[in-house]
Amino acid sequence: MEYRTLGSTGLRVSALGYGASPLGGVFGAIDAAEGVRAVRTALDLGVNFIDVSPFYGATGAETVLGRALRGVDRSSYLLATKVGRYGEAEFDFSARRVVRSVDESLGRLGCEYVDLIQCHDVEFGDLRQVVEETVPALERLRETGKVRLVGVTGYPLEALAHVADRARVDTVLSYCRYTLLDRELLRWTPRFHRRGIGVINASPLAMGLLAGSGTPAWHPAPARLREHARRVARLCRRRGVDIARVALRFAAAPPEFATTVVGSASADEMTRNVRWALEPVDEDLLDEIEALVSPVLNASWPTGRPENSDPR
Ligand code: NAD
């Protein structure tokens, strides 16, 4: 495994991180025992960064993850969870709720502290509240030892930068923004780095769009993006290469990202993912993919409050 420094925290994180949303059944029903094996396999192969949220599977992912982490040396991994998002349309970034949320997560995870607490999908909230109330409340929690670092997550990069410019955050996580289909996160990264903020790249397979196994019905990508993802899958199939392998390596390669977080509830997938993240892929194939996706490159979708969405 390759390790990189997380912003100015000095912490070393694995270039491939583990994303626990599939443990909550986000991508379809799972076998919890297999989910536990997926986590243990990732840890055994050197993954030391784990991301989860109470939102995933309505707290289900944290519960399964807590089972997987039982008995594992707490100093061997960095655990990140989130506050503020509790349902598809259920958000509460108030100081009172997020402080309670941390205690609830610690209970489910069976841990005394989390390394990183993140405001989940800030674009759905009032950014001013996130800056003036939510982040300061989480900052104060550091003194209790329940959290070590504070971060923000979301899809629109402008909203994340707005918060990062005004609040003291250690990390920014965005998803589906550095993949075969979108390169925007890398463009925004220097701006975060100037403030010493570590950048976390989530959803290298574009939440299943580039996994080669069909896209979940809830996926927000517009039809033409889905169609181009299918074309990339067909091209990879013709070349005899798994699209997930190409997509994963492409997303995880830039050293500017502290870590790239992939989700899976399968031990076999995680075994492959660790290998694929570190193995270069054929440059000619990447050139062909580049040409194929050029009509839709960086085509984002609106999300969150209209005033917080990235311009189209
Ligand atoms: P992803 O791009 O990692 O894709 C996950 C899907 O790809 C799952 O269906 C999984 O089974 C499949 N997959 C994984 N490895 C595979 C392989 N080797 N072959 C075939 N299919 C494979 O999407 P994700 O899980 O949404 O993102 C990763 C993690 O990032 C999440 O679990 C979560 O922790 C984090 N995340 C955070 C936010 C946020 O904070 N707003 C948003 C999205 C993701």
GROMACS .gro file of C-alpha atoms and ligand atoms in nm:
model
  356
    1MET     CA    1   0.000   0.000   0.000
    2GLU     CA    2   0.108   0.355  -0.065
    3TYR     CA    3   0.056   0.615   0.211
    4ARG     CA    4   0.010   0.991   0.173
    5THR     CA    5  -0.008   1.283   0.414
    6LEU     CA    6  -0.353   1.418   0.503
    7GLY     CA    7  -0.320   1.793   0.454
    8SER     CA    8  -0.133   1.965   0.736
    9THR     CA    9  -0.245   1.708   0.998
   10GLY     CA   10   0.074   1.504   0.948
   11LEU     CA   11  -0.135   1.184   0.949
   12ARG     CA   12  -0.044   0.922   0.692
   13VAL     CA   13  -0.341   0.768   0.512
   14SER     CA   14  -0.357   0.484   0.264
   15ALA     CA   15  -0.390   0.597  -0.099
   16LEU     CA   16  -0.698   0.375  -0.114
   17GLY     CA   17  -0.956   0.426   0.160
   18TYR     CA   18  -1.255   0.211   0.252
   19GLY     CA   19  -1.606   0.356   0.206
   20ALA     CA   20  -1.871   0.190   0.422
   21SER     CA   21  -2.192   0.310   0.253
   22PRO     CA   22  -2.248  -0.032   0.089
   23LEU     CA   23  -2.257  -0.181   0.441
   24GLY     CA   24  -2.585   0.008   0.482
   25GLY     CA   25  -2.737  -0.159   0.175
   26VAL     CA   26  -2.708   0.159  -0.032
   27PHE     CA   27  -2.622  -0.044  -0.344
   28GLY     CA   28  -2.856  -0.334  -0.266
   29ALA     CA   29  -2.906  -0.584   0.015
   30ILE     CA   30  -2.587  -0.724   0.163
   31ASP     CA   31  -2.474  -1.016   0.371
   32ALA     CA   32  -2.349  -0.849   0.691
   33ALA     CA   33  -2.092  -1.124   0.757
   34GLU     CA   34  -1.946  -1.068   0.410
   35GLY     CA   35  -1.947  -0.692   0.478
   36VAL     CA   36  -1.746  -0.755   0.794
   37ARG     CA   37  -1.500  -0.963   0.588
   38ALA     CA   38  -1.471  -0.679   0.336
   39VAL     CA   39  -1.364  -0.438   0.611
   40ARG     CA   40  -1.120  -0.686   0.767
   41THR     CA   41  -0.970  -0.767   0.426
   42ALA     CA   42  -0.920  -0.399   0.348
   43LEU     CA   43  -0.746  -0.347   0.683
   44ASP     CA   44  -0.529  -0.657   0.635
   45LEU     CA   45  -0.418  -0.524   0.295
   46GLY     CA   46  -0.301  -0.194   0.440
   47VAL     CA   47  -0.610   0.028   0.405
   48ASN     CA   48  -0.608   0.251   0.715
   49PHE     CA   49  -0.876   0.510   0.634
   50ILE     CA   50  -1.245   0.426   0.677
   51ASP     CA   51  -1.535   0.656   0.594
   52VAL     CA   52  -1.896   0.610   0.709
   53SER     CA   53  -2.203   0.815   0.805
   54PRO     CA   54  -2.517   0.768   1.014
   55PHE     CA   55  -2.706   0.840   0.689
   56TYR     CA   56  -2.589   0.520   0.516
   57GLY     CA   57  -2.863   0.263   0.557
   58ALA     CA   58  -3.029   0.476   0.828
   59THR     CA   59  -2.744   0.399   1.075
   60GLY     CA   60  -2.709   0.041   0.944
   61ALA     CA   61  -2.363   0.096   0.794
   62GLU     CA   62  -2.221   0.227   1.123
   63THR     CA   63  -2.365  -0.075   1.306
   64VAL     CA   64  -2.211  -0.330   1.066
   65LEU     CA   65  -1.884  -0.135   1.064
   66GLY     CA   66  -1.882  -0.139   1.446
   67ARG     CA   67  -1.907  -0.519   1.431
   68ALA     CA   68  -1.618  -0.534   1.184
   69LEU     CA   69  -1.397  -0.313   1.400
   70ARG     CA   70  -1.460  -0.501   1.723
   71GLY     CA   71  -1.126  -0.630   1.855
   72VAL     CA   72  -0.920  -0.443   1.593
   73ASP     CA   73  -0.634  -0.235   1.737
   74ARG     CA   74  -0.784   0.117   1.748
   75SER     CA   75  -0.451   0.279   1.664
   76SER     CA   76  -0.421   0.080   1.338
   77TYR     CA   77  -0.685   0.276   1.142
   78LEU     CA   78  -0.831   0.625   1.105
   79LEU     CA   79  -1.207   0.639   1.136
   80ALA     CA   80  -1.418   0.912   0.976
   81THR     CA   81  -1.790   0.956   1.019
   82LYS     CA   82  -2.032   1.243   0.963
   83VAL     CA   83  -2.303   1.460   1.113
   84GLY     CA   84  -2.592   1.663   0.974
   85ARG     CA   85  -2.751   1.421   0.726
   86TYR     CA   86  -2.991   1.157   0.854
   87GLY     CA   87  -3.222   1.078   0.564
   88GLU     CA   88  -3.273   1.147   0.194
   89ALA     CA   89  -3.420   1.488   0.283
   90GLU     CA   90  -3.344   1.500   0.653
   91PHE     CA   91  -3.074   1.747   0.752
   92ASP     CA   92  -2.991   1.911   1.083
   93PHE     CA   93  -2.667   2.105   1.115
   94SER     CA   94  -2.755   2.263   1.452
   95ALA     CA   95  -2.485   2.248   1.721
   96ARG     CA   96  -2.714   2.061   1.956
   97ARG     CA   97  -2.800   1.787   1.702
   98VAL     CA   98  -2.445   1.733   1.573
   99VAL     CA   99  -2.300   1.700   1.924
  100ARG     CA  100  -2.564   1.435   2.006
  101SER     CA  101  -2.500   1.271   1.670
  102VAL     CA  102  -2.132   1.213   1.753
  103ASP     CA  103  -2.228   1.030   2.074
  104GLU     CA  104  -2.479   0.816   1.883
  105SER     CA  105  -2.218   0.727   1.618
  106LEU     CA  106  -1.957   0.639   1.883
  107GLY     CA  107  -2.208   0.402   2.041
  108ARG     CA  108  -2.281   0.223   1.712
  109LEU     CA  109  -1.915   0.212   1.611
  110GLY     CA  110  -1.807   0.086   1.953
  111CYS     CA  111  -1.527   0.344   1.970
  112GLU     CA  112  -1.430   0.614   2.217
  113TYR     CA  113  -1.337   0.864   1.947
  114VAL     CA  114  -1.344   0.921   1.574
  115ASP     CA  115  -1.039   1.060   1.398
  116LEU     CA  116  -1.242   1.278   1.163
  117ILE     CA  117  -1.593   1.419   1.197
  118GLN     CA  118  -1.740   1.565   0.878
  119CYS     CA  119  -2.044   1.780   0.805
  120HIS     CA  120  -2.232   1.560   0.557
  121ASP     CA  121  -2.341   1.718   0.227
  122VAL     CA  122  -2.322   2.082   0.332
  123GLU     CA  123  -2.490   2.196   0.008
  124PHE     CA  124  -2.823   2.086   0.158
  125GLY     CA  125  -2.773   2.315   0.455
  126ASP     CA  126  -2.737   2.685   0.521
  127LEU     CA  127  -2.364   2.738   0.456
  128ARG     CA  128  -2.359   3.025   0.701
  129GLN     CA  129  -2.487   2.795   0.975
  130VAL     CA  130  -2.221   2.537   0.884
  131VAL     CA  131  -1.948   2.803   0.913
  132GLU     CA  132  -2.076   2.984   1.221
  133GLU     CA  133  -2.242   2.707   1.421
  134THR     CA  134  -2.172   2.350   1.305
  135VAL     CA  135  -1.794   2.360   1.256
  136PRO     CA  136  -1.733   2.560   1.578
  137ALA     CA  137  -1.945   2.307   1.774
  138LEU     CA  138  -1.737   2.020   1.634
  139GLU     CA  139  -1.418   2.216   1.705
  140ARG     CA  140  -1.519   2.241   2.071
  141LEU     CA  141  -1.580   1.866   2.076
  142ARG     CA  142  -1.209   1.816   2.008
  143GLU     CA  143  -1.143   1.920   2.365
  144THR     CA  144  -1.347   1.623   2.490
  145GLY     CA  145  -1.129   1.382   2.290
  146LYS     CA  146  -1.431   1.243   2.105
  147VAL     CA  147  -1.310   1.381   1.771
  148ARG     CA  148  -0.963   1.470   1.645
  149LEU     CA  149  -1.023   1.647   1.313
  150VAL     CA  150  -1.309   1.831   1.148
  151GLY     CA  151  -1.407   1.818   0.780
  152VAL     CA  152  -1.680   1.893   0.529
  153THR     CA  153  -1.826   1.680   0.251
  154GLY     CA  154  -2.047   1.738  -0.049
  155TYR     CA  155  -2.076   1.733  -0.426
  156PRO     CA  156  -2.059   2.100  -0.538
  157LEU     CA  157  -1.702   2.221  -0.509
  158GLU     CA  158  -1.793   2.587  -0.483
  159ALA     CA  159  -1.999   2.521  -0.171
  160LEU     CA  160  -1.714   2.322  -0.015
  161ALA     CA  161  -1.464   2.597  -0.097
  162HIS     CA  162  -1.701   2.858   0.045
  163VAL     CA  163  -1.698   2.677   0.381
  164ALA     CA  164  -1.326   2.593   0.365
  165ASP     CA  165  -1.242   2.961   0.311
  166ARG     CA  166  -1.434   3.067   0.620
  167ALA     CA  167  -1.422   2.784   0.875
  168ARG     CA  168  -1.129   2.598   1.027
  169VAL     CA  169  -1.154   2.257   0.863
  170ASP     CA  170  -0.886   1.990   0.824
  171THR     CA  171  -1.036   1.801   0.530
  172VAL     CA  172  -1.267   1.832   0.232
  173LEU     CA  173  -1.433   1.526   0.077
  174SER     CA  174  -1.609   1.535  -0.256
  175TYR     CA  175  -1.750   1.246  -0.455
  176CYS     CA  176  -1.775   1.157  -0.824
  177ARG     CA  177  -1.563   1.466  -0.899
  178TYR     CA  178  -1.243   1.293  -1.004
  179THR     CA  179  -1.330   0.996  -1.219
  180LEU     CA  180  -1.306   0.895  -1.584
  181LEU     CA  181  -1.605   1.129  -1.634
  182ASP     CA  182  -1.517   1.434  -1.420
  183ARG     CA  183  -1.187   1.604  -1.332
  184GLU     CA  184  -1.306   1.904  -1.132
  185LEU     CA  185  -1.179   1.796  -0.788
  186LEU     CA  186  -0.817   1.805  -0.903
  187ARG     CA  187  -0.866   2.157  -1.041
  188TRP     CA  188  -0.995   2.278  -0.702
  189THR     CA  189  -0.736   2.093  -0.496
  190PRO     CA  190  -0.460   2.362  -0.493
  191ARG     CA  191  -0.710   2.604  -0.341
  192PHE     CA  192  -0.772   2.359  -0.053
  193HIS     CA  193  -0.402   2.278  -0.018
  194ARG     CA  194  -0.314   2.646   0.024
  195ARG     CA  195  -0.510   2.631   0.350
  196GLY     CA  196  -0.342   2.306   0.456
  197ILE     CA  197  -0.666   2.112   0.396
  198GLY     CA  198  -0.640   1.744   0.306
  199VAL     CA  199  -0.846   1.642   0.001
  200ILE     CA  200  -1.040   1.315   0.001
  201ASN     CA  201  -1.160   1.181  -0.332
  202ALA     CA  202  -1.469   0.962  -0.288
  203SER     CA  203  -1.661   0.740  -0.532
  204PRO     CA  204  -1.390   0.654  -0.788
  205LEU     CA  205  -1.645   0.430  -0.964
  206ALA     CA  206  -1.889   0.725  -0.979
  207MET     CA  207  -2.123   0.547  -0.733
  208GLY     CA  208  -2.148   0.242  -0.956
  209LEU     CA  209  -2.166   0.420  -1.292
  210LEU     CA  210  -1.816   0.290  -1.371
  211ALA     CA  211  -1.836  -0.042  -1.186
  212GLY     CA  212  -1.958  -0.243  -1.484
  213SER     CA  213  -2.243  -0.398  -1.290
  214GLY     CA  214  -2.536  -0.165  -1.357
  215THR     CA  215  -2.625   0.164  -1.194
  216PRO     CA  216  -2.856   0.196  -0.891
  217ALA     CA  217  -3.200   0.344  -0.971
  218TRP     CA  218  -3.139   0.641  -0.735
  219HIS     CA  219  -2.824   0.748  -0.921
  220PRO     CA  220  -2.846   1.124  -0.997
  221ALA     CA  221  -2.643   1.123  -1.322
  222PRO     CA  222  -2.833   1.250  -1.626
  223ALA     CA  223  -2.909   1.006  -1.910
  224ARG     CA  224  -2.628   1.115  -2.142
  225LEU     CA  225  -2.369   1.063  -1.869
  226ARG     CA  226  -2.503   0.713  -1.804
  227GLU     CA  227  -2.493   0.645  -2.177
  228HIS     CA  228  -2.127   0.752  -2.198
  229ALA     CA  229  -2.043   0.536  -1.897
  230ARG     CA  230  -2.198   0.240  -2.082
  231ARG     CA  231  -1.984   0.323  -2.387
  232VAL     CA  232  -1.670   0.323  -2.170
  233ALA     CA  233  -1.775  -0.014  -2.026
  234ARG     CA  234  -1.821  -0.155  -2.378
  235LEU     CA  235  -1.480  -0.024  -2.486
  236CYS     CA  236  -1.309  -0.179  -2.181
  237ARG     CA  237  -1.489  -0.508  -2.246
  238ARG     CA  238  -1.363  -0.508  -2.607
  239ARG     CA  239  -1.009  -0.452  -2.475
  240GLY     CA  240  -1.052  -0.733  -2.222
  241VAL     CA  241  -1.009  -0.504  -1.920
  242ASP     CA  242  -1.247  -0.462  -1.627
  243ILE     CA  243  -1.389  -0.106  -1.633
  244ALA     CA  244  -1.373  -0.098  -1.251
  245ARG     CA  245  -1.000  -0.156  -1.268
  246VAL     CA  246  -0.942   0.131  -1.511
  247ALA     CA  247  -1.175   0.367  -1.324
  248LEU     CA  248  -1.028   0.288  -0.983
  249ARG     CA  249  -0.667   0.330  -1.086
  250PHE     CA  250  -0.741   0.649  -1.276
  251ALA     CA  251  -0.911   0.808  -0.974
  252ALA     CA  252  -0.659   0.691  -0.713
  253ALA     CA  253  -0.344   0.786  -0.905
  254PRO     CA  254  -0.306   1.163  -0.844
  255PRO     CA  255  -0.077   1.216  -0.543
  256GLU     CA  256  -0.264   1.541  -0.472
  257PHE     CA  257  -0.544   1.338  -0.312
  258ALA     CA  258  -0.463   1.213   0.037
  259THR     CA  259  -0.687   0.914  -0.025
  260THR     CA  260  -0.948   0.785  -0.269
  261VAL     CA  261  -1.238   0.613  -0.097
  262VAL     CA  262  -1.405   0.317  -0.268
  263GLY     CA  263  -1.717   0.147  -0.136
  264SER     CA  264  -1.771  -0.227  -0.124
  265ALA     CA  265  -1.936  -0.493   0.089
  266SER     CA  266  -1.734  -0.773  -0.072
  267ALA     CA  267  -1.397  -0.908   0.042
  268ASP     CA  268  -1.310  -1.017  -0.313
  269GLU     CA  269  -1.385  -0.674  -0.454
  270MET     CA  270  -1.170  -0.511  -0.187
  271THR     CA  271  -0.883  -0.749  -0.260
  272ARG     CA  272  -0.902  -0.655  -0.627
  273ASN     CA  273  -0.943  -0.285  -0.548
  274VAL     CA  274  -0.624  -0.268  -0.341
  275ARG     CA  275  -0.429  -0.434  -0.622
  276TRP     CA  276  -0.591  -0.224  -0.895
  277ALA     CA  277  -0.537   0.106  -0.714
  278LEU     CA  278  -0.161   0.051  -0.731
  279GLU     CA  279  -0.128  -0.099  -1.082
  280PRO     CA  280  -0.091   0.136  -1.380
  281VAL     CA  281  -0.332   0.078  -1.670
  282ASP     CA  282  -0.270   0.092  -2.043
  283GLU     CA  283  -0.214   0.454  -2.153
  284ASP     CA  284  -0.356   0.388  -2.502
  285LEU     CA  285  -0.682   0.269  -2.348
  286LEU     CA  286  -0.693   0.581  -2.132
  287ASP     CA  287  -0.646   0.796  -2.445
  288GLU     CA  288  -0.936   0.618  -2.613
  289ILE     CA  289  -1.156   0.669  -2.306
  290GLU     CA  290  -1.058   1.035  -2.296
  291ALA     CA  291  -1.179   1.083  -2.654
  292LEU     CA  292  -1.498   0.889  -2.584
  293VAL     CA  293  -1.599   1.089  -2.276
  294SER     CA  294  -1.496   1.433  -2.405
  295PRO     CA  295  -1.857   1.539  -2.494
  296VAL     CA  296  -1.967   1.489  -2.131
  297LEU     CA  297  -1.645   1.556  -1.941
  298ASN     CA  298  -1.715   1.744  -1.614
  299ALA     CA  299  -2.091   1.743  -1.678
  300SER     CA  300  -2.215   1.779  -1.321
  301TRP     CA  301  -2.568   1.743  -1.187
  302PRO     CA  302  -2.748   1.988  -0.959
  303THR     CA  303  -2.778   1.889  -0.594
  304GLY     CA  304  -2.859   2.058  -0.266
  305ARG     CA  305  -3.010   2.402  -0.230
  306PRO     CA  306  -3.019   2.586  -0.564
  307GLU     CA  307  -2.794   2.861  -0.426
  308ASN     CA  308  -2.529   2.602  -0.330
  309SER     CA  309  -2.523   2.404  -0.655
  310ASP     CA  310  -2.223   2.430  -0.888
  311PRO     CA  311  -2.296   2.638  -1.200
  312ARG     CA  312  -2.394   2.411  -1.488
  313NAD     P1  313  -1.800   0.395  -0.551
  313NAD     O1  314  -1.769   0.480  -0.667
  313NAD     O2  315  -1.691   0.357  -0.458
  313NAD     O3  316  -1.877   0.265  -0.607
  313NAD     C1  317  -1.932   0.170  -0.522
  313NAD     C2  318  -1.999   0.061  -0.604
  313NAD     O4  319  -1.900  -0.003  -0.685
  313NAD     C3  320  -2.063  -0.049  -0.518
  313NAD     O5  321  -2.177  -0.097  -0.585
  313NAD     C4  322  -1.955  -0.156  -0.515
  313NAD     O6  323  -2.006  -0.285  -0.491
  313NAD     C5  324  -1.898  -0.144  -0.654
  313NAD     N1  325  -1.759  -0.192  -0.659
  313NAD     C6  326  -1.658  -0.165  -0.573
  313NAD     N2  327  -1.547  -0.232  -0.608
  313NAD     C7  328  -1.578  -0.301  -0.721
  313NAD     C8  329  -1.506  -0.389  -0.804
  313NAD     N3  330  -1.378  -0.420  -0.780
  313NAD     N4  331  -1.569  -0.442  -0.911
  313NAD     C9  332  -1.698  -0.414  -0.939
  313NAD     N5  333  -1.772  -0.331  -0.863
  313NAD    C10  334  -1.713  -0.276  -0.754
  313NAD     O7  335  -1.918   0.468  -0.471
  313NAD     P2  336  -1.948   0.495  -0.318
  313NAD     O8  337  -1.948   0.372  -0.238
  313NAD     O9  338  -2.068   0.583  -0.316
  313NAD    O10  339  -1.826   0.587  -0.273
  313NAD    C11  340  -1.724   0.540  -0.190
  313NAD    C12  341  -1.737   0.592  -0.048
  313NAD    O11  342  -1.713   0.732  -0.046
  313NAD    C13  343  -1.875   0.574   0.015
  313NAD    O12  344  -1.894   0.442   0.062
  313NAD    C14  345  -1.868   0.678   0.123
  313NAD    O13  346  -1.792   0.630   0.232
  313NAD    C15  347  -1.792   0.791   0.055
  313NAD     N6  348  -1.884   0.891  -0.004
  313NAD    C16  349  -1.914   1.002   0.069
  313NAD    C17  350  -2.004   1.094   0.019
  313NAD    C18  351  -2.037   1.215   0.101
  313NAD    O14  352  -1.982   1.233   0.208
  313NAD     N7  353  -2.124   1.301   0.057
  313NAD    C19  354  -2.067   1.073  -0.103
  313NAD    C20  355  -2.034   0.961  -0.177
  313NAD    C21  356  -1.941   0.870  -0.126
   0.00000   0.00000   0.00000
